[in-house]
């Protein structure tokens, strides 16, 4: 029955138009926020263009970064919320490291039923600090050495798979799927403690679940938008960005694995075993907070908790942290840091090596020399490949898989040498892709030049942030680096890769993706090296 105009259809249209106008007002009625504070700004955000399929987040970040070359920071909006893009390296260091206590949380809602609700990506404040202290020792040099055997086994499976794909098709191949399966094999073994037979139904199921986790579908963006605009409503109705199917799958896998290991008294050198050990210590009341004393230089990169200004007494040790749900959530964190992101990085490394055969030859010579000395690929052998380190870091610079970092201001902060006071709740955006391609910091930034990173050994700084920096630096960064190095070294010991004419250069990237995903595929010609050069 019509109420306003005498026509039901027109009434509905008027209602929709009114609702859209109200929504537009709600999103834009804060447009003068940065103008009032004298901050150069743009009246747009990063996600609408991505949702509509017009512009990727990486392109949007780089466009805004390049639009204001003389500014230390630039204002923009994420829907209605003010966002401050920080361009100045000194201020970036303060946000991520030195003044971390003002910006200790990652931006975004934390939902009770979300898959990431109990891991380091989603937790905030003192809850995050407590868990970070407890998990940091699980990624030290000694623990990584223990997990290398699992990576080595997966690299053998990778070579077998590459041989099959290249011989069966007898043509140029897109290695992204094979490399993704390699990283999943590593994660299944090291993080979840299961060894799937290659191409088995269980592995295919695992792969399909993980692909859903990284899906950049319009529905995913729509749910992300709703969760961002109305987190409390989303929490009340159990609306999450990740499908409930993922939560059930990983919870069932975790519980089944825990039960199997306990009943059969099985122990392995993997991350899952380390979590179970922490759970057992916690149940016995033996677990103690991690307090850094003297640590290995490599370990210090992921252990920057001194910047949290939290002493041992401030760490809550009473709450039970290693529940079944927490263990499942903290194994899933491996998927975000060690699967899709790692496989993409390996692809970009191989792509650049295929374009610069002289650099590839230098990598092969280093790999051959080290393997000749050690007899096999090992944890110690990888540490003696500094040029490979440089190649990987340069690929990460040109192709940062995560084009930006975000932090949330948790208490008011006065920007040094400025009148600007950043209010609590403001999102701080670090434009990684803009910094990595700024000729002020990297002359001739489009040129692939591994010499830029000679002696760097993956140390972050305010203009090189593939893993972030400060106390919230990716805790699994050294595991991810070990994974990339082992994979590339294994491939270089067996093959030479050349660029296929099928690959569109320059590379084009998918718009609706949170990561840098190549549009149309990245094809390579994979040629077996002469037997006299090959040492398996």
Short mmCIF file of C-alpha atoms in Angstrom, two decimals:
data_model
loop_
_atom_site.label_atom_id
_atom_site.label_comp_id
_atom_site.label_asym_id
_atom_site.label_seq_id
_atom_site.Cartn_x
_atom_site.Cartn_y
_atom_site.Cartn_z
CA UNK A 1 0.00 0.00 0.00
CA UNK A 2 1.36 3.36 -1.08
CA UNK A 3 1.87 5.90 1.70
CA UNK A 4 3.47 9.02 0.21
CA UNK A 5 2.87 9.25 -3.55
CA UNK A 6 0.05 6.85 -4.29
CA UNK A 7 2.48 4.45 -6.01
CA UNK A 8 4.23 1.63 -4.14
CA UNK A 9 7.11 1.59 -6.65
CA UNK A 10 7.72 5.33 -6.35
CA UNK A 11 7.50 5.11 -2.56
CA UNK A 12 10.18 2.39 -2.58
CA UNK A 13 12.39 4.44 -4.90
CA UNK A 14 12.04 7.50 -2.67
CA UNK A 15 12.92 5.41 0.38
CA UNK A 16 16.02 4.03 -1.36
CA UNK A 17 17.11 7.47 -2.51
CA UNK A 18 16.64 8.84 1.00
CA UNK A 19 18.63 5.96 2.46
CA UNK A 20 21.45 6.52 -0.05
CA UNK A 21 21.49 10.25 0.70
CA UNK A 22 21.64 9.52 4.41
CA UNK A 23 24.48 7.07 3.86
CA UNK A 24 26.34 9.62 1.70
CA UNK A 25 25.90 12.28 4.40
CA UNK A 26 27.10 9.86 7.07
CA UNK A 27 30.25 9.01 5.11
CA UNK A 28 31.11 12.56 3.99
CA UNK A 29 29.94 14.81 6.83
CA UNK A 30 33.46 14.70 8.29
CA UNK A 31 35.14 15.94 5.10
CA UNK A 32 36.52 19.11 6.69
CA UNK A 33 38.31 17.22 9.50
CA UNK A 34 41.81 17.69 8.06
CA UNK A 35 41.06 21.16 6.66
CA UNK A 36 40.37 22.37 10.20
CA UNK A 37 43.77 21.07 11.29
CA UNK A 38 45.69 22.59 8.41
CA UNK A 39 46.69 19.24 6.94
CA UNK A 40 46.98 18.74 3.18
CA UNK A 41 44.40 16.14 2.27
CA UNK A 42 42.29 14.36 -0.32
CA UNK A 43 38.54 13.88 0.04
CA UNK A 44 38.57 10.17 -0.66
CA UNK A 45 39.53 6.83 0.79
CA UNK A 46 41.21 3.70 -0.50
CA UNK A 47 38.48 1.10 -0.70
CA UNK A 48 35.64 2.43 -2.85
CA UNK A 49 37.68 2.30 -6.06
CA UNK A 50 38.84 -1.22 -5.19
CA UNK A 51 35.29 -2.38 -4.44
CA UNK A 52 34.07 -0.96 -7.76
CA UNK A 53 36.97 -2.60 -9.59
CA UNK A 54 38.47 0.70 -10.73
CA UNK A 55 41.72 0.98 -8.76
CA UNK A 56 43.70 -1.35 -6.52
CA UNK A 57 44.69 -0.33 -3.01
CA UNK A 58 48.34 -0.34 -4.07
CA UNK A 59 47.62 2.08 -6.93
CA UNK A 60 45.52 4.32 -4.68
CA UNK A 61 48.24 4.46 -2.00
CA UNK A 62 50.96 5.23 -4.55
CA UNK A 63 48.82 7.89 -6.26
CA UNK A 64 48.18 9.80 -3.03
CA UNK A 65 51.82 9.40 -1.94
CA UNK A 66 53.10 10.85 -5.23
CA UNK A 67 50.53 13.66 -5.21
CA UNK A 68 52.16 15.35 -2.19
CA UNK A 69 55.96 15.07 -2.62
CA UNK A 70 56.76 17.93 -0.22
CA UNK A 71 54.43 16.92 2.63
CA UNK A 72 55.46 14.91 5.69
CA UNK A 73 51.91 13.61 6.08
CA UNK A 74 48.65 13.69 4.16
CA UNK A 75 45.05 13.37 5.38
CA UNK A 76 42.42 11.11 3.81
CA UNK A 77 39.43 9.07 4.94
CA UNK A 78 38.47 5.44 5.40
CA UNK A 79 34.74 5.81 5.01
CA UNK A 80 34.04 8.40 7.73
CA UNK A 81 37.16 7.77 9.80
CA UNK A 82 40.16 10.14 9.46
CA UNK A 83 43.35 8.53 8.19
CA UNK A 84 46.81 10.09 8.23
CA UNK A 85 49.24 8.87 5.60
CA UNK A 86 52.78 9.34 6.93
CA UNK A 87 55.37 10.10 4.23
CA UNK A 88 58.30 11.28 6.35
CA UNK A 89 60.77 8.47 7.31
CA UNK A 90 61.60 10.10 10.67
CA UNK A 91 57.93 10.28 11.64
CA UNK A 92 57.37 6.73 10.35
CA UNK A 93 60.10 5.53 12.70
CA UNK A 94 58.39 7.28 15.61
CA UNK A 95 55.01 5.72 14.76
CA UNK A 96 56.32 2.18 14.29
CA UNK A 97 59.19 2.12 16.79
CA UNK A 98 60.23 4.98 19.07
CA UNK A 99 56.77 6.25 20.07
CA UNK A 100 55.12 2.87 19.67
CA UNK A 101 53.06 3.20 22.88
CA UNK A 102 50.91 5.82 21.11
CA UNK A 103 50.32 3.57 18.08
CA UNK A 104 50.48 0.04 19.44
CA UNK A 105 47.35 -1.37 17.78
CA UNK A 106 46.74 -2.38 14.19
CA UNK A 107 43.78 -0.58 12.69
CA UNK A 108 40.57 -2.55 12.25
CA UNK A 109 37.82 -4.16 14.28
CA UNK A 110 38.43 -7.21 16.48
CA UNK A 111 35.49 -9.61 16.37
CA UNK A 112 34.90 -12.37 18.92
CA UNK A 113 34.01 -15.05 16.39
CA UNK A 114 36.53 -14.10 13.73
CA UNK A 115 39.29 -16.53 12.81
CA UNK A 116 41.93 -13.94 13.70
CA UNK A 117 40.42 -12.89 17.02
CA UNK A 118 42.98 -14.70 19.19
CA UNK A 119 46.20 -14.24 17.25
CA UNK A 120 48.79 -11.49 16.99
CA UNK A 121 47.22 -9.91 13.92
CA UNK A 122 43.89 -9.19 15.58
CA UNK A 123 44.67 -8.69 19.28
CA UNK A 124 45.23 -5.24 20.77
CA UNK A 125 46.66 -3.51 23.81
CA UNK A 126 47.90 -5.45 26.83
CA UNK A 127 46.30 -8.63 25.47
CA UNK A 128 48.49 -8.42 22.38
CA UNK A 129 51.59 -7.57 24.43
CA UNK A 130 51.14 -10.59 26.67
CA UNK A 131 50.80 -13.03 23.77
CA UNK A 132 53.66 -11.46 21.82
CA UNK A 133 55.96 -11.88 24.82
CA UNK A 134 55.02 -15.54 25.07
CA UNK A 135 55.30 -16.37 21.37
CA UNK A 136 58.50 -14.48 20.52
CA UNK A 137 60.81 -17.32 21.74
CA UNK A 138 59.16 -19.72 19.26
CA UNK A 139 60.84 -17.90 16.34
CA UNK A 140 64.43 -17.72 17.58
CA UNK A 141 67.36 -19.05 15.55
CA UNK A 142 67.37 -22.35 17.42
CA UNK A 143 63.67 -22.97 16.82
CA UNK A 144 63.95 -22.09 13.13
CA UNK A 145 66.85 -24.49 12.72
CA UNK A 146 64.64 -27.23 14.12
CA UNK A 147 61.88 -26.50 11.60
CA UNK A 148 64.17 -26.43 8.57
CA UNK A 149 63.90 -30.19 8.01
CA UNK A 150 60.19 -29.78 7.20
CA UNK A 151 60.97 -27.04 4.66
CA UNK A 152 63.66 -29.21 3.09
CA UNK A 153 61.18 -32.07 2.58
CA UNK A 154 58.70 -29.68 0.99
CA UNK A 155 61.38 -28.35 -1.38
CA UNK A 156 62.01 -31.91 -2.60
CA UNK A 157 58.27 -32.26 -3.33
CA UNK A 158 58.45 -28.92 -5.17
CA UNK A 159 61.19 -30.12 -7.53
CA UNK A 160 59.19 -33.26 -8.29
CA UNK A 161 56.14 -31.12 -9.06
CA UNK A 162 58.08 -28.72 -11.29
CA UNK A 163 59.50 -31.68 -13.24
CA UNK A 164 55.98 -33.03 -13.74
CA UNK A 165 54.45 -29.72 -14.82
CA UNK A 166 57.26 -28.70 -17.18
CA UNK A 167 57.53 -32.16 -18.80
CA UNK A 168 53.81 -32.86 -19.16
CA UNK A 169 52.89 -29.47 -20.63
CA UNK A 170 56.17 -29.10 -22.50
CA UNK A 171 55.54 -25.38 -22.67
CA UNK A 172 55.98 -22.21 -20.65
CA UNK A 173 54.27 -22.41 -17.27
CA UNK A 174 52.86 -20.07 -14.64
CA UNK A 175 54.65 -21.22 -11.46
CA UNK A 176 52.28 -19.45 -9.06
CA UNK A 177 50.13 -22.53 -8.38
CA UNK A 178 53.11 -24.85 -7.85
CA UNK A 179 54.76 -22.34 -5.53
CA UNK A 180 51.51 -21.79 -3.62
CA UNK A 181 51.27 -25.54 -3.09
CA UNK A 182 54.89 -25.56 -1.88
CA UNK A 183 54.15 -22.93 0.76
CA UNK A 184 50.97 -24.77 1.80
CA UNK A 185 52.97 -27.97 2.17
CA UNK A 186 55.40 -26.11 4.44
CA UNK A 187 52.63 -24.50 6.50
CA UNK A 188 50.65 -27.73 6.85
CA UNK A 189 53.75 -29.45 8.16
CA UNK A 190 55.33 -26.70 10.32
CA UNK A 191 52.26 -24.84 11.58
CA UNK A 192 49.51 -27.46 11.69
CA UNK A 193 51.74 -30.48 12.19
CA UNK A 194 50.26 -32.58 9.40
CA UNK A 195 51.97 -34.13 6.39
CA UNK A 196 49.53 -34.31 3.48
CA UNK A 197 50.47 -36.66 0.63
CA UNK A 198 50.92 -34.54 -2.54
CA UNK A 199 47.68 -34.14 -4.55
CA UNK A 200 45.71 -36.09 -1.92
CA UNK A 201 42.02 -35.22 -1.28
CA UNK A 202 42.98 -33.87 2.17
CA UNK A 203 45.59 -31.55 0.66
CA UNK A 204 43.16 -30.34 -2.02
CA UNK A 205 40.60 -29.57 0.69
CA UNK A 206 43.24 -27.68 2.70
CA UNK A 207 44.20 -25.70 -0.39
CA UNK A 208 40.59 -24.78 -1.23
CA UNK A 209 40.02 -23.55 2.34
CA UNK A 210 43.13 -21.37 2.27
CA UNK A 211 42.16 -19.92 -1.11
CA UNK A 212 38.87 -18.81 0.44
CA UNK A 213 40.84 -17.13 3.21
CA UNK A 214 42.61 -14.92 0.67
CA UNK A 215 39.61 -14.39 -1.57
CA UNK A 216 39.28 -10.84 -2.88
CA UNK A 217 35.69 -11.26 -4.02
CA UNK A 218 33.14 -8.39 -3.96
CA UNK A 219 31.37 -10.20 -1.10
CA UNK A 220 34.57 -10.16 0.95
CA UNK A 221 34.96 -6.42 0.38
CA UNK A 222 31.28 -5.87 1.22
CA UNK A 223 31.64 -7.74 4.52
CA UNK A 224 34.87 -5.87 5.24
CA UNK A 225 33.05 -2.57 4.66
CA UNK A 226 30.20 -3.53 6.99
CA UNK A 227 32.56 -4.73 9.72
CA UNK A 228 34.53 -1.47 9.43
CA UNK A 229 31.45 0.77 9.57
CA UNK A 230 29.55 -1.15 12.25
CA UNK A 231 31.88 -3.48 14.21
CA UNK A 232 29.56 -3.80 17.23
CA UNK A 233 26.60 -4.79 15.06
CA UNK A 234 28.78 -7.23 13.13
CA UNK A 235 29.99 -8.75 16.40
CA UNK A 236 26.45 -9.05 17.76
CA UNK A 237 25.23 -10.93 14.67
CA UNK A 238 28.47 -12.96 14.35
CA UNK A 239 29.29 -11.40 10.97
CA UNK A 240 32.96 -11.93 10.08
CA UNK A 241 35.08 -11.25 7.01
CA UNK A 242 36.26 -14.86 6.86
CA UNK A 243 33.60 -17.56 6.23
CA UNK A 244 32.44 -19.70 9.18
CA UNK A 245 33.54 -22.74 7.18
CA UNK A 246 37.17 -21.70 7.73
CA UNK A 247 36.69 -21.40 11.50
CA UNK A 248 35.15 -24.87 11.73
CA UNK A 249 37.80 -26.45 9.48
CA UNK A 250 40.81 -25.13 11.38
CA UNK A 251 39.28 -25.80 14.80
CA UNK A 252 38.55 -29.42 13.83
CA UNK A 253 42.04 -29.85 12.38
CA UNK A 254 43.66 -28.43 15.52
CA UNK A 255 41.68 -30.62 17.93
CA UNK A 256 42.17 -33.77 15.88
CA UNK A 257 45.91 -33.18 15.67
CA UNK A 258 46.21 -32.45 19.40
CA UNK A 259 44.32 -35.63 20.24
CA UNK A 260 46.37 -37.76 17.84
CA UNK A 261 49.70 -36.50 19.17
CA UNK A 262 48.68 -36.98 22.79
CA UNK A 263 47.30 -40.50 22.30
CA UNK A 264 50.34 -41.62 20.29
CA UNK A 265 52.96 -39.65 22.23
CA UNK A 266 54.18 -37.98 19.02
CA UNK A 267 56.67 -35.08 19.07
CA UNK A 268 57.94 -33.15 16.02
CA UNK A 269 60.19 -30.16 15.41
CA UNK A 270 57.43 -27.81 14.31
CA UNK A 271 55.56 -24.71 15.41
CA UNK A 272 52.51 -26.73 16.46
CA UNK A 273 54.67 -28.67 18.92
CA UNK A 274 55.97 -25.40 20.36
CA UNK A 275 52.40 -24.18 20.93
CA UNK A 276 51.47 -27.46 22.61
CA UNK A 277 54.52 -27.12 24.82
CA UNK A 278 53.40 -23.63 25.86
CA UNK A 279 49.91 -24.99 26.54
CA UNK A 280 51.32 -27.74 28.75
CA UNK A 281 53.55 -25.29 30.64
CA UNK A 282 50.60 -22.98 31.14
CA UNK A 283 48.42 -25.79 32.52
CA UNK A 284 51.19 -26.68 34.99
CA UNK A 285 51.69 -23.03 35.94
CA UNK A 286 55.27 -23.12 34.67
CA UNK A 287 55.09 -20.58 31.85
CA UNK A 288 56.92 -17.33 32.44
CA UNK A 289 56.94 -14.09 30.45
CA UNK A 290 59.70 -13.64 27.92
CA UNK A 291 62.10 -10.93 29.04
CA UNK A 292 64.80 -10.11 26.52
CA UNK A 293 68.35 -10.11 27.85
CA UNK A 294 71.14 -10.77 25.38
CA UNK A 295 69.79 -12.13 22.10
CA UNK A 296 71.28 -13.10 18.77
CA UNK A 297 71.45 -10.16 16.36
CA UNK A 298 69.02 -11.89 13.99
CA UNK A 299 66.57 -12.57 16.82
CA UNK A 300 66.67 -8.91 17.89
CA UNK A 301 64.88 -7.93 14.68
CA UNK A 302 61.67 -9.66 15.80
CA UNK A 303 62.17 -8.86 19.50
CA UNK A 304 61.73 -5.10 19.86
CA UNK A 305 59.40 -5.30 22.85
CA UNK A 306 61.56 -2.86 24.81
CA UNK A 307 59.77 -0.11 22.89
CA UNK A 308 56.47 -1.10 24.50
CA UNK A 309 57.81 0.28 27.79
CA UNK A 310 56.19 -2.61 29.60
CA UNK A 311 58.12 -4.36 32.36
CA UNK A 312 57.56 -7.92 33.55
CA UNK A 313 55.15 -6.88 36.31
CA UNK A 314 52.74 -5.33 33.83
CA UNK A 315 52.31 -8.57 31.87
CA UNK A 316 49.18 -10.53 32.73
CA UNK A 317 50.15 -14.15 33.39
CA UNK A 318 46.90 -15.26 35.01
CA UNK A 319 44.71 -15.66 31.93
CA UNK A 320 44.79 -18.95 30.02
CA UNK A 321 46.15 -18.07 26.61
CA UNK A 322 46.73 -21.40 24.95
CA UNK A 323 43.21 -22.70 24.61
CA UNK A 324 42.23 -24.86 21.61
CA UNK A 325 40.82 -21.77 19.92
CA UNK A 326 43.95 -19.73 20.56
CA UNK A 327 46.21 -22.48 19.21
CA UNK A 328 44.07 -22.76 16.06
CA UNK A 329 44.10 -18.98 15.59
CA UNK A 330 47.86 -18.75 16.07
CA UNK A 331 48.53 -21.48 13.53
CA UNK A 332 46.34 -19.67 11.01
CA UNK A 333 48.63 -16.63 11.41
CA UNK A 334 51.24 -18.72 9.58
CA UNK A 335 48.95 -18.79 6.55
CA UNK A 336 48.90 -14.99 6.39
CA UNK A 337 52.66 -14.67 6.76
CA UNK A 338 53.96 -17.83 5.15
CA UNK A 339 51.75 -18.99 2.29
CA UNK A 340 50.20 -16.58 -0.21
CA UNK A 341 52.59 -13.73 0.64
CA UNK A 342 55.62 -16.03 0.42
CA UNK A 343 54.57 -17.69 -2.84
CA UNK A 344 53.97 -14.26 -4.42
CA UNK A 345 57.40 -13.09 -3.30
CA UNK A 346 59.06 -16.19 -4.80
CA UNK A 347 57.21 -15.54 -8.07
CA UNK A 348 58.50 -11.97 -8.21
CA UNK A 349 62.06 -13.12 -7.46
CA UNK A 350 61.90 -15.66 -10.31
CA UNK A 351 60.34 -13.06 -12.61
CA UNK A 352 63.22 -10.63 -12.08
CA UNK A 353 65.82 -13.39 -12.38
CA UNK A 354 64.25 -14.40 -15.70
CA UNK A 355 64.67 -10.81 -16.94
CA UNK A 356 68.25 -10.44 -15.68
CA UNK A 357 70.11 -13.60 -16.60
CA UNK A 358 73.45 -12.20 -15.45
CA UNK A 359 72.03 -11.79 -11.93
CA UNK A 360 70.50 -15.26 -12.12
CA UNK A 361 73.88 -16.71 -13.09
CA UNK A 362 75.49 -15.01 -10.10
CA UNK A 363 72.84 -16.52 -7.80
CA UNK A 364 73.41 -19.97 -9.30
CA UNK A 365 77.16 -19.66 -8.79
CA UNK A 366 76.65 -18.76 -5.13
CA UNK A 367 74.19 -21.62 -4.60
CA UNK A 368 76.46 -24.13 -6.36
CA UNK A 369 79.46 -23.04 -4.31
CA UNK A 370 77.65 -23.29 -0.98
CA UNK A 371 76.03 -26.64 -1.79
CA UNK A 372 79.40 -27.99 -2.92
CA UNK A 373 80.78 -27.04 0.49
CA UNK A 374 77.89 -28.39 2.58
CA UNK A 375 76.81 -31.30 0.39
CA UNK A 376 73.12 -30.45 0.77
CA UNK A 377 70.70 -27.62 1.41
CA UNK A 378 70.69 -26.92 5.14
CA UNK A 379 69.92 -24.15 7.62
CA UNK A 380 73.63 -23.32 7.86
CA UNK A 381 74.04 -23.41 4.07
CA UNK A 382 71.30 -20.81 3.57
CA UNK A 383 73.06 -18.44 5.94
CA UNK A 384 76.05 -18.42 3.58
CA UNK A 385 74.10 -17.02 0.61
CA UNK A 386 74.27 -13.22 1.07
CA UNK A 387 73.78 -12.38 -2.60
CA UNK A 388 70.53 -14.36 -2.64
CA UNK A 389 69.49 -12.24 0.37
CA UNK A 390 70.12 -9.10 -1.68
CA UNK A 391 68.10 -10.42 -4.64
CA UNK A 392 65.11 -11.27 -2.44
CA UNK A 393 65.16 -7.90 -0.68
CA UNK A 394 65.28 -6.02 -3.98
CA UNK A 395 62.29 -8.04 -5.21
CA UNK A 396 60.46 -7.17 -1.98
CA UNK A 397 61.25 -3.51 -2.55
CA UNK A 398 59.85 -3.41 -6.07
CA UNK A 399 56.92 -5.72 -5.32
CA UNK A 400 55.85 -5.24 -1.68
CA UNK A 401 53.18 -7.91 -1.31
CA UNK A 402 51.51 -5.75 1.35
CA UNK A 403 51.46 -2.24 -0.16
CA UNK A 404 50.70 -0.48 3.14
CA UNK A 405 50.79 -0.84 6.91
CA UNK A 406 48.28 0.59 9.35
CA UNK A 407 48.33 1.53 13.03
CA UNK A 408 45.72 3.11 15.26
CA UNK A 409 46.47 5.99 17.61
CA UNK A 410 45.57 4.81 21.13
CA UNK A 411 46.33 8.07 22.95
CA UNK A 412 46.75 11.68 21.73
CA UNK A 413 50.09 12.38 20.07
CA UNK A 414 51.66 15.72 19.21
CA UNK A 415 53.62 15.49 15.97
CA UNK A 416 57.16 16.83 16.56
CA UNK A 417 57.91 20.20 14.94
CA UNK A 418 54.20 20.64 14.17
CA UNK A 419 51.02 21.98 15.75
CA UNK A 420 49.13 18.83 14.79
CA UNK A 421 47.79 16.67 17.59
CA UNK A 422 46.74 13.23 16.38
CA UNK A 423 43.57 12.20 18.20
CA UNK A 424 42.86 8.80 19.67
CA UNK A 425 41.24 6.52 17.09
CA UNK A 426 42.98 8.09 14.08
CA UNK A 427 44.29 5.52 11.63
CA UNK A 428 47.96 5.91 10.68
CA UNK A 429 48.78 4.63 7.19
CA UNK A 430 52.35 3.80 6.17
CA UNK A 431 52.58 3.87 2.33
CA UNK A 432 55.07 1.03 1.86
CA UNK A 433 54.74 0.88 -1.92
CA UNK A 434 55.25 4.65 -2.24
CA UNK A 435 58.38 4.63 -0.07
CA UNK A 436 59.83 1.62 -1.88
CA UNK A 437 59.50 3.35 -5.25
CA UNK A 438 60.58 6.85 -4.27
CA UNK A 439 63.69 7.93 -6.20
CA UNK A 440 64.67 10.07 -3.20
CA UNK A 441 65.54 6.85 -1.36
CA UNK A 442 66.15 4.49 -4.28
CA UNK A 443 67.70 6.14 -7.37
CA UNK A 444 66.28 4.72 -10.59
CA UNK A 445 63.65 2.81 -8.54
CA UNK A 446 62.29 0.80 -11.48
CA UNK A 447 65.70 -0.80 -12.03
CA UNK A 448 66.25 -4.20 -10.39
CA UNK A 449 69.54 -3.71 -8.53
CA UNK A 450 70.34 -6.18 -5.70
CA UNK A 451 73.48 -4.19 -4.80
CA UNK A 452 71.22 -1.72 -2.97
CA UNK A 453 70.92 -4.25 -0.14
CA UNK A 454 74.51 -5.37 0.23
CA UNK A 455 75.08 -6.20 3.91
CA UNK A 456 71.51 -5.37 4.94
CA UNK A 457 70.36 -8.90 5.90
CA UNK A 458 66.63 -8.02 5.91
CA UNK A 459 67.01 -5.26 8.50
CA UNK A 460 63.98 -2.96 8.31
CA UNK A 461 64.19 0.81 8.17
CA UNK A 462 61.67 3.56 7.55
CA UNK A 463 61.99 3.26 3.76
CA UNK A 464 62.17 -0.56 3.56
CA UNK A 465 59.24 -2.23 5.28
CA UNK A 466 58.26 -5.56 3.69
CA UNK A 467 57.64 -7.00 7.18
CA UNK A 468 56.93 -3.80 9.08
CA UNK A 469 59.12 -2.61 11.96
CA UNK A 470 59.07 -2.12 15.72
CA UNK A 471 57.35 -4.34 18.30
CA UNK A 472 54.64 -5.30 15.77
CA UNK A 473 57.08 -6.41 13.08
CA UNK A 474 55.93 -9.70 11.55
CA UNK A 475 56.89 -12.30 14.16
CA UNK A 476 57.32 -14.97 11.46
CA UNK A 477 59.45 -12.82 9.15
CA UNK A 478 62.59 -14.94 9.58
CA UNK A 479 60.61 -18.11 8.95
CA UNK A 480 59.20 -16.53 5.77
CA UNK A 481 62.69 -15.47 4.63
CA UNK A 482 64.00 -18.99 5.28
CA UNK A 483 61.10 -20.39 3.24
CA UNK A 484 61.75 -18.04 0.29
CA UNK A 485 65.52 -18.64 0.34
CA UNK A 486 65.18 -22.42 0.54
CA UNK A 487 62.73 -22.46 -2.37
CA UNK A 488 64.72 -20.13 -4.65
CA UNK A 489 68.03 -21.84 -3.81
CA UNK A 490 66.55 -25.25 -4.59
CA UNK A 491 65.12 -24.05 -7.92
CA UNK A 492 68.35 -22.27 -8.89
CA UNK A 493 70.36 -25.42 -8.13
CA UNK A 494 68.26 -27.40 -10.61
CA UNK A 495 66.89 -24.99 -13.22
CA UNK A 496 67.37 -21.84 -15.25
CA UNK A 497 64.27 -19.68 -15.64
CA UNK A 498 63.62 -17.46 -18.65
CA UNK A 499 60.82 -15.00 -19.33
CA UNK A 500 58.01 -16.21 -21.55
CA UNK A 501 56.46 -14.09 -24.28
CA UNK A 502 53.10 -14.93 -22.66
CA UNK A 503 53.92 -12.67 -19.71
CA UNK A 504 52.66 -9.13 -20.11
CA UNK A 505 55.42 -6.64 -19.24
CA UNK A 506 55.13 -4.36 -17.36
CA UNK A 507 53.14 -6.52 -15.00
CA UNK A 508 49.50 -5.65 -14.43
CA UNK A 509 47.82 -6.38 -11.09
CA UNK A 510 44.38 -7.49 -10.01
CA UNK A 511 42.27 -4.69 -8.58
CA UNK A 512 40.17 -6.59 -6.04
CA UNK A 513 42.97 -8.06 -4.01
CA UNK A 514 44.58 -7.09 -0.72
CA UNK A 515 47.88 -8.46 -2.10
CA UNK A 516 49.84 -7.82 -5.29
CA UNK A 517 48.38 -10.45 -7.61
CA UNK A 518 49.50 -10.49 -11.24
CA UNK A 519 46.69 -10.15 -13.76
CA UNK A 520 46.76 -12.74 -16.54
CA UNK A 521 49.49 -14.84 -14.95
CA UNK A 522 53.28 -14.76 -14.94
CA UNK A 523 54.70 -17.32 -17.37
CA UNK A 524 58.25 -18.64 -17.34
CA UNK A 525 60.30 -21.07 -19.36
CA UNK A 526 61.85 -23.53 -16.89
CA UNK A 527 64.91 -25.33 -18.24
CA UNK A 528 66.76 -28.13 -16.47
CA UNK A 529 70.39 -27.24 -15.84
CA UNK A 530 73.23 -29.38 -17.17
CA UNK A 531 73.88 -32.39 -14.85
CA UNK A 532 77.45 -31.23 -14.17
CA UNK A 533 76.03 -28.13 -12.44
CA UNK A 534 73.29 -29.86 -10.47
CA UNK A 535 73.78 -30.90 -6.85
CA UNK A 536 70.60 -32.05 -5.16
#
